[in-house]
C-alpha positions as YAML, in Angstrom:
chain: A
units: angstrom
residues:
- id: 1
  name: MET
  ca: [-56.94, 48.22, 88.14]
- id: 2
  name: LYS
  ca: [-53.75, 46.50, 86.85]
- id: 3
  name: VAL
  ca: [-52.21, 44.58, 89.70]
- id: 4
  name: LEU
  ca: [-48.33, 42.77, 88.21]
- id: 5
  name: ILE
  ca: [-46.98, 39.73, 91.12]
- id: 6
  name: LEU
  ca: [-42.97, 38.98, 91.22]
- id: 7
  name: GLY
  ca: [-43.12, 36.52, 92.72]
- id: 8
  name: TYR
  ca: [-46.18, 32.98, 92.59]
- id: 9
  name: GLY
  ca: [-45.09, 31.39, 95.74]
- id: 10
  name: ASN
  ca: [-46.70, 29.30, 98.26]
- id: 11
  name: LEU
  ca: [-47.33, 34.10, 99.68]
- id: 12
  name: GLY
  ca: [-47.78, 35.33, 96.09]
- id: 13
  name: LYS
  ca: [-50.79, 32.35, 94.70]
- id: 14
  name: THR
  ca: [-52.73, 33.21, 98.20]
- id: 15
  name: ILE
  ca: [-52.66, 37.03, 97.44]
- id: 16
  name: ALA
  ca: [-53.67, 36.56, 93.39]
- id: 17
  name: ARG
  ca: [-56.48, 34.40, 94.91]
- id: 18
  name: GLY
  ca: [-57.47, 36.72, 97.34]
- id: 19
  name: LEU
  ca: [-57.60, 39.26, 94.58]
- id: 20
  name: LEU
  ca: [-59.28, 37.98, 92.15]
- id: 21
  name: GLN
  ca: [-62.59, 35.65, 95.03]
- id: 22
  name: SER
  ca: [-62.78, 39.53, 96.42]
- id: 23
  name: GLY
  ca: [-63.70, 40.22, 92.78]
- id: 24
  name: TYR
  ca: [-61.22, 43.66, 93.31]
- id: 25
  name: ILE
  ca: [-58.87, 41.94, 90.58]
- id: 26
  name: ILE
  ca: [-61.13, 40.61, 87.49]
- id: 27
  name: PRO
  ca: [-58.21, 37.64, 86.14]
- id: 28
  name: GLU
  ca: [-57.23, 39.53, 83.17]
- id: 29
  name: ASN
  ca: [-55.77, 42.67, 85.29]
- id: 30
  name: LEU
  ca: [-53.39, 40.00, 86.81]
- id: 31
  name: PHE
  ca: [-49.68, 39.49, 86.47]
- id: 32
  name: VAL
  ca: [-47.65, 37.44, 87.10]
- id: 33
  name: VAL
  ca: [-44.00, 37.47, 86.77]
- id: 34
  name: THR
  ca: [-42.33, 33.76, 88.43]
- id: 35
  name: LYS
  ca: [-39.26, 32.01, 87.83]
- id: 36
  name: SER
  ca: [-40.54, 29.45, 87.69]
- id: 37
  name: LEU
  ca: [-43.28, 26.70, 85.78]
- id: 38
  name: VAL
  ca: [-47.34, 27.13, 86.79]
- id: 39
  name: LEU
  ca: [-49.64, 24.05, 86.50]
- id: 40
  name: ALA
  ca: [-53.07, 24.52, 84.83]
- id: 41
  name: GLU
  ca: [-54.41, 24.07, 88.70]
- id: 42
  name: ASP
  ca: [-52.26, 27.10, 90.05]
- id: 43
  name: GLN
  ca: [-53.56, 29.96, 87.44]
- id: 44
  name: LEU
  ca: [-56.55, 31.46, 88.70]
- id: 45
  name: ASP
  ca: [-58.02, 31.96, 85.82]
- id: 46
  name: ILE
  ca: [-55.51, 34.04, 84.92]
- id: 47
  name: PRO
  ca: [-55.70, 34.15, 81.31]
- id: 48
  name: GLU
  ca: [-51.41, 31.18, 80.58]
- id: 49
  name: SER
  ca: [-49.90, 34.96, 78.43]
- id: 50
  name: ASN
  ca: [-50.31, 37.02, 81.65]
- id: 51
  name: PHE
  ca: [-47.38, 34.50, 82.73]
- id: 52
  name: PHE
  ca: [-44.36, 35.75, 82.81]
- id: 53
  name: TYR
  ca: [-41.34, 34.07, 83.61]
- id: 54
  name: GLU
  ca: [-37.90, 35.92, 84.06]
- id: 55
  name: SER
  ca: [-39.78, 38.41, 82.37]
- id: 56
  name: PHE
  ca: [-41.44, 41.64, 82.36]
- id: 57
  name: PRO
  ca: [-44.67, 42.64, 80.54]
- id: 58
  name: LYS
  ca: [-45.03, 45.24, 78.55]
- id: 59
  name: THR
  ca: [-47.84, 45.99, 79.55]
- id: 60
  name: SER
  ca: [-48.68, 49.57, 81.60]
- id: 61
  name: PHE
  ca: [-49.99, 48.58, 85.21]
- id: 62
  name: ASP
  ca: [-51.76, 50.41, 88.91]
- id: 63
  name: LEU
  ca: [-49.42, 48.02, 91.69]
- id: 64
  name: MET
  ca: [-46.53, 45.49, 92.08]
- id: 65
  name: VAL
  ca: [-46.67, 43.61, 94.51]
- id: 66
  name: LEU
  ca: [-43.08, 41.76, 95.54]
- id: 67
  name: ALA
  ca: [-43.42, 38.59, 97.31]
- id: 68
  name: VAL
  ca: [-40.40, 36.80, 95.74]
- id: 69
  name: LYS
  ca: [-38.31, 35.51, 99.02]
- id: 70
  name: PRO
  ca: [-36.24, 38.21, 99.78]
- id: 71
  name: GLN
  ca: [-32.69, 37.46, 98.40]
- id: 72
  name: ASP
  ca: [-33.66, 36.94, 95.25]
- id: 73
  name: PHE
  ca: [-34.98, 40.51, 95.04]
- id: 74
  name: LEU
  ca: [-31.83, 42.18, 93.50]
- id: 75
  name: HIS
  ca: [-31.75, 39.12, 90.60]
- id: 76
  name: ALA
  ca: [-35.93, 39.59, 90.41]
- id: 77
  name: ILE
  ca: [-35.15, 43.41, 90.21]
- id: 78
  name: LYS
  ca: [-32.64, 42.62, 87.30]
- id: 79
  name: LYS
  ca: [-35.30, 42.65, 83.99]
- id: 80
  name: LEU
  ca: [-37.10, 45.23, 85.24]
- id: 81
  name: GLN
  ca: [-37.36, 48.33, 82.87]
- id: 82
  name: PHE
  ca: [-36.70, 51.36, 84.80]
- id: 83
  name: PRO
  ca: [-37.72, 53.80, 85.55]
- id: 84
  name: LEU
  ca: [-40.82, 53.02, 87.50]
- id: 85
  name: PRO
  ca: [-43.30, 55.32, 86.50]
- id: 86
  name: GLN
  ca: [-44.11, 57.41, 89.95]
- id: 87
  name: GLU
  ca: [-47.65, 56.86, 89.85]
- id: 88
  name: VAL
  ca: [-47.35, 53.44, 90.32]
- id: 89
  name: VAL
  ca: [-47.15, 52.60, 94.30]
- id: 90
  name: ILE
  ca: [-44.92, 48.97, 95.55]
- id: 91
  name: LEU
  ca: [-46.92, 46.86, 98.03]
- id: 92
  name: SER
  ca: [-44.01, 45.01, 99.61]
- id: 93
  name: VAL
  ca: [-44.14, 41.97, 101.21]
- id: 94
  name: MET
  ca: [-40.82, 41.39, 102.04]
- id: 95
  name: ALA
  ca: [-39.68, 40.59, 105.79]
- id: 96
  name: GLY
  ca: [-36.39, 42.38, 106.33]
- id: 97
  name: ILE
  ca: [-36.15, 44.31, 103.21]
- id: 98
  name: SER
  ca: [-36.41, 47.93, 104.26]
- id: 99
  name: ILE
  ca: [-38.52, 51.24, 102.81]
- id: 100
  name: SER
  ca: [-34.93, 52.42, 101.89]
- id: 101
  name: THR
  ca: [-34.47, 50.02, 100.66]
- id: 102
  name: LEU
  ca: [-36.82, 49.32, 98.36]
- id: 103
  name: GLN
  ca: [-36.57, 52.65, 97.50]
- id: 104
  name: ALA
  ca: [-33.21, 52.61, 95.99]
- id: 105
  name: ALA
  ca: [-33.28, 49.30, 94.77]
- id: 106
  name: LEU
  ca: [-36.53, 50.66, 92.01]
- id: 107
  name: SER
  ca: [-35.43, 54.22, 92.37]
- id: 108
  name: THR
  ca: [-39.75, 55.05, 93.59]
- id: 109
  name: GLN
  ca: [-40.71, 56.47, 97.26]
- id: 110
  name: LYS
  ca: [-44.83, 55.46, 96.48]
- id: 111
  name: ILE
  ca: [-44.32, 51.92, 99.08]
- id: 112
  name: VAL
  ca: [-45.98, 49.82, 101.10]
- id: 113
  name: ARG
  ca: [-44.82, 47.06, 103.10]
- id: 114
  name: ALA
  ca: [-47.25, 44.75, 104.94]
- id: 115
  name: MET
  ca: [-46.31, 41.90, 107.12]
- id: 116
  name: PRO
  ca: [-49.15, 39.23, 106.49]
- id: 117
  name: ASN
  ca: [-48.52, 35.82, 108.00]
- id: 118
  name: LEU
  ca: [-49.20, 32.24, 107.47]
- id: 119
  name: ALA
  ca: [-53.14, 31.68, 107.70]
- id: 120
  name: SER
  ca: [-53.50, 34.71, 105.03]
- id: 121
  name: LYS
  ca: [-53.90, 31.44, 103.12]
- id: 122
  name: VAL
  ca: [-57.26, 30.44, 104.78]
- id: 123
  name: GLY
  ca: [-58.20, 33.72, 104.80]
- id: 124
  name: GLN
  ca: [-57.11, 34.54, 108.03]
- id: 125
  name: GLY
  ca: [-54.43, 36.31, 107.94]
- id: 126
  name: MET
  ca: [-52.94, 39.01, 110.03]
- id: 127
  name: THR
  ca: [-50.65, 41.59, 108.34]
- id: 128
  name: VAL
  ca: [-49.45, 44.17, 109.88]
- id: 129
  name: PHE
  ca: [-48.56, 47.27, 107.03]
- id: 130
  name: THR
  ca: [-47.62, 50.69, 106.71]
- id: 131
  name: ALA
  ca: [-46.03, 53.18, 104.00]
- id: 132
  name: THR
  ca: [-44.41, 56.42, 102.80]
- id: 133
  name: GLU
  ca: [-44.95, 59.69, 102.82]
- id: 134
  name: SER
  ca: [-46.33, 59.73, 98.94]
- id: 135
  name: VAL
  ca: [-48.69, 57.19, 98.86]
- id: 136
  name: SER
  ca: [-52.15, 59.03, 99.08]
- id: 137
  name: ARG
  ca: [-54.46, 58.86, 101.71]
- id: 138
  name: THR
  ca: [-56.70, 56.97, 99.22]
- id: 139
  name: GLU
  ca: [-53.77, 54.81, 97.47]
- id: 140
  name: LEU
  ca: [-53.48, 53.68, 101.36]
- id: 141
  name: SER
  ca: [-56.86, 52.75, 101.57]
- id: 142
  name: LEU
  ca: [-57.33, 50.76, 97.87]
- id: 143
  name: ILE
  ca: [-54.80, 48.25, 99.70]
- id: 144
  name: GLN
  ca: [-56.09, 47.84, 103.19]
- id: 145
  name: ASN
  ca: [-59.13, 46.91, 101.43]
- id: 146
  name: LEU
  ca: [-56.63, 44.69, 99.11]
- id: 147
  name: ILE
  ca: [-54.78, 43.56, 101.75]
- id: 148
  name: ASN
  ca: [-58.28, 42.14, 104.04]
- id: 149
  name: THR
  ca: [-59.00, 39.70, 101.35]
- id: 150
  name: ILE
  ca: [-56.68, 37.67, 103.15]
- id: 151
  name: GLY
  ca: [-57.91, 38.16, 106.53]
- id: 152
  name: LYS
  ca: [-57.61, 41.81, 108.41]
- id: 153
  name: SER
  ca: [-54.25, 44.64, 108.92]
- id: 154
  name: LEU
  ca: [-53.04, 46.95, 111.00]
- id: 155
  name: TYR
  ca: [-51.52, 50.04, 109.93]
- id: 156
  name: VAL
  ca: [-48.50, 51.46, 111.43]
- id: 157
  name: GLN
  ca: [-47.20, 54.90, 110.84]
- id: 158
  name: LYS
  ca: [-44.13, 53.42, 112.39]
- id: 159
  name: GLU
  ca: [-41.10, 51.04, 110.18]
- id: 160
  name: ILE
  ca: [-39.98, 48.99, 113.08]
- id: 161
  name: LEU
  ca: [-43.24, 47.60, 114.45]
- id: 162
  name: LEU
  ca: [-43.41, 45.96, 111.39]
- id: 163
  name: ASP
  ca: [-40.18, 43.41, 113.37]
- id: 164
  name: ALA
  ca: [-42.66, 43.85, 116.16]
- id: 165
  name: ALA
  ca: [-45.12, 42.60, 113.99]
- id: 166
  name: THR
  ca: [-42.51, 39.77, 112.76]
- id: 167
  name: ALA
  ca: [-41.61, 38.49, 116.30]
- id: 168
  name: ILE
  ca: [-46.13, 38.06, 117.27]
- id: 169
  name: SER
  ca: [-48.39, 37.79, 114.33]
- id: 170
  name: GLY
  ca: [-45.95, 36.25, 112.29]
- id: 171
  name: SER
  ca: [-44.19, 34.10, 114.48]
- id: 172
  name: GLY
  ca: [-47.22, 33.91, 116.51]
- id: 173
  name: PRO
  ca: [-48.43, 30.87, 114.63]
- id: 174
  name: ALA
  ca: [-45.58, 28.79, 115.62]
- id: 175
  name: TYR
  ca: [-46.21, 29.23, 119.10]
- id: 176
  name: VAL
  ca: [-49.97, 28.87, 118.97]
- id: 177
  name: TYR
  ca: [-49.11, 25.83, 117.66]
- id: 178
  name: TYR
  ca: [-46.60, 25.09, 119.71]
- id: 179
  name: MET
  ca: [-48.31, 24.41, 122.86]
- id: 180
  name: MET
  ca: [-51.09, 22.83, 121.09]
- id: 181
  name: GLU
  ca: [-48.59, 19.29, 120.43]
- id: 182
  name: SER
  ca: [-48.47, 20.36, 124.22]
- id: 183
  name: MET
  ca: [-52.08, 19.71, 125.23]
- id: 184
  name: ILE
  ca: [-52.43, 16.66, 122.38]
- id: 185
  name: GLU
  ca: [-49.48, 14.84, 123.85]
- id: 186
  name: ALA
  ca: [-51.03, 15.33, 127.26]
- id: 187
  name: ALA
  ca: [-54.20, 14.34, 126.27]
- id: 188
  name: VAL
  ca: [-52.71, 11.38, 124.64]
- id: 189
  name: GLN
  ca: [-51.48, 10.81, 127.56]
- id: 190
  name: LEU
  ca: [-54.54, 10.13, 129.19]
- id: 191
  name: GLY
  ca: [-55.67, 7.46, 126.84]
- id: 192
  name: PHE
  ca: [-57.32, 9.75, 124.01]
- id: 193
  name: SER
  ca: [-56.60, 8.40, 120.78]
- id: 194
  name: ALA
  ca: [-54.17, 10.89, 118.28]
- id: 195
  name: ALA
  ca: [-57.00, 12.05, 116.16]
- id: 196
  name: GLU
  ca: [-59.07, 11.97, 119.00]
- id: 197
  name: ALA
  ca: [-55.86, 13.99, 121.05]
- id: 198
  name: GLU
  ca: [-56.43, 15.88, 117.18]
- id: 199
  name: LEU
  ca: [-59.96, 16.62, 117.69]
- id: 200
  name: LEU
  ca: [-60.06, 18.09, 120.32]
- id: 201
  name: VAL
  ca: [-57.26, 20.44, 121.09]
- id: 202
  name: THR
  ca: [-58.21, 21.57, 117.26]
- id: 203
  name: GLN
  ca: [-61.38, 22.60, 118.08]
- id: 204
  name: THR
  ca: [-61.34, 24.46, 121.53]
- id: 205
  name: PHE
  ca: [-58.67, 26.28, 120.26]
- id: 206
  name: LEU
  ca: [-60.80, 27.11, 117.27]
- id: 207
  name: GLY
  ca: [-63.87, 27.91, 119.61]
- id: 208
  name: ALA
  ca: [-61.65, 29.80, 122.36]
- id: 209
  name: THR
  ca: [-60.64, 32.19, 119.52]
- id: 210
  name: ASP
  ca: [-64.18, 32.90, 118.23]
- id: 211
  name: LEU
  ca: [-65.26, 33.10, 121.69]
- id: 212
  name: LYS
  ca: [-63.34, 35.39, 122.34]
- id: 213
  name: MET
  ca: [-64.25, 38.19, 118.98]
- id: 214
  name: SER
  ca: [-67.47, 37.77, 120.02]
- id: 215
  name: LEU
  ca: [-67.71, 38.22, 123.33]
- id: 216
  name: GLY
  ca: [-64.96, 40.92, 122.66]
- id: 217
  name: ILE
  ca: [-63.32, 41.32, 126.32]
- id: 218
  name: SER
  ca: [-59.70, 40.63, 127.71]
- id: 219
  name: ALA
  ca: [-58.21, 37.19, 127.72]
- id: 220
  name: ARG
  ca: [-57.73, 38.35, 131.21]
- id: 221
  name: ASP
  ca: [-61.96, 38.76, 132.26]
- id: 222
  name: LEU
  ca: [-62.13, 34.77, 129.67]
- id: 223
  name: ILE
  ca: [-59.34, 33.02, 131.73]
- id: 224
  name: LYS
  ca: [-61.52, 33.87, 135.30]
- id: 225
  name: GLN
  ca: [-64.93, 33.20, 133.37]
- id: 226
  name: VAL
  ca: [-63.53, 29.36, 132.21]
- id: 227
  name: ALA
  ca: [-61.29, 29.02, 136.13]
- id: 228
  name: SER
  ca: [-63.58, 28.60, 139.46]
- id: 229
  name: LYS
  ca: [-62.06, 28.89, 142.61]
- id: 230
  name: GLY
  ca: [-60.08, 25.63, 143.61]
- id: 231
  name: GLY
  ca: [-60.97, 23.77, 140.56]
- id: 232
  name: THR
  ca: [-59.15, 21.93, 137.67]
- id: 233
  name: THR
  ca: [-58.29, 25.08, 135.74]
- id: 234
  name: GLU
  ca: [-57.08, 26.89, 137.95]
- id: 235
  name: ARG
  ca: [-54.93, 23.56, 139.32]
- id: 236
  name: ALA
  ca: [-53.46, 23.63, 135.66]
- id: 237
  name: LEU
  ca: [-52.29, 27.51, 135.62]
- id: 238
  name: GLN
  ca: [-51.06, 27.25, 138.79]
- id: 239
  name: ILE
  ca: [-48.18, 24.79, 137.31]
- id: 240
  name: PHE
  ca: [-47.87, 26.85, 135.33]
- id: 241
  name: GLN
  ca: [-47.13, 30.01, 137.01]
- id: 242
  name: GLU
  ca: [-44.46, 27.71, 138.73]
- id: 243
  name: LYS
  ca: [-42.87, 26.97, 135.67]
- id: 244
  name: ILE
  ca: [-42.86, 30.43, 134.81]
- id: 245
  name: ILE
  ca: [-44.62, 29.06, 131.16]
- id: 246
  name: ASN
  ca: [-46.05, 33.21, 131.31]
- id: 247
  name: THR
  ca: [-42.47, 34.72, 131.29]
- id: 248
  name: GLY
  ca: [-41.08, 32.01, 128.66]
- id: 249
  name: ILE
  ca: [-43.15, 33.05, 125.72]
- id: 250
  name: ILE
  ca: [-42.98, 36.80, 126.06]
- id: 251
  name: GLU
  ca: [-38.59, 36.62, 126.75]
- id: 252
  name: GLY
  ca: [-39.42, 34.14, 123.45]
- id: 253
  name: VAL
  ca: [-41.26, 36.58, 121.17]
- id: 254
  name: LEU
  ca: [-39.07, 39.74, 122.56]
- id: 255
  name: GLY
  ca: [-36.33, 37.06, 121.12]
- id: 256
  name: ALA
  ca: [-38.14, 36.79, 117.97]
- id: 257
  name: ASN
  ca: [-37.72, 40.64, 117.56]
- id: 258
  name: GLU
  ca: [-34.83, 40.48, 118.40]
- id: 259
  name: ARG
  ca: [-34.03, 38.23, 115.88]
- id: 260
  name: ALA
  ca: [-35.77, 40.55, 113.11]
- id: 261
  name: ILE
  ca: [-34.10, 43.11, 113.58]
- id: 262
  name: GLU
  ca: [-30.85, 41.57, 112.52]
- id: 263
  name: LEU
  ca: [-31.85, 40.34, 109.89]
- id: 264
  name: GLY
  ca: [-33.75, 43.16, 108.79]
- id: 265
  name: LYS
  ca: [-29.95, 44.70, 109.56]
- id: 266
  name: ASN
  ca: [-28.27, 42.24, 106.57]
- id: 267
  name: ARG
  ca: [-30.32, 43.05, 104.61]
...
């Protein structure tokens, strides 16, 4: 299959790397449209002739990945030859651009809209995606396999859940880093050096996540395993509750969801 990636920023490069490393796509069948010169170290064995600068290849393709910034989308497709063949599947990873907007701009029906997150850069991403009814089950399965080259994925039927995914998994890494930053600061106050604090906290998060994935039990049950009655963990959790941290996190995520909906309406 031939794939065209429109946009070669961080996300475009991440998707290209995942597709090539997985073996799903050979370099000769991957085409890139970008507005910036691509350095040799970023070409990922893709033939130089497969890079197009603000123009589109004459060859046909089976899948077009939209990885430009949302505000650049309409400008980026101006030189696209219309109409697109109706068998071409569009995979959009642009935040806030609805399926209906994509259908109107591209005059096509086969659209998959996906929301990957930052960890996709290291193959540990979480991507939530949805699709139009015109995308066949076989095509949807293929797209999910391609998405899984950069992490794990979750299919949802309702497009509105992509805004919720933005608030949870899209923005989620920043919430984790916010908690990590606070714990690192506490570790330094307790006498560890900055480097030691970074190691302590980073490995703690990594180990806790891996353990949860391995055991497959709830976060609440794992908390019970760590927090013995009258112990140090219980004291910390009591203070968290007094500071209403749980409520603050929930309200923060709901606020992020509201903002995602607002941004989508403005595009």
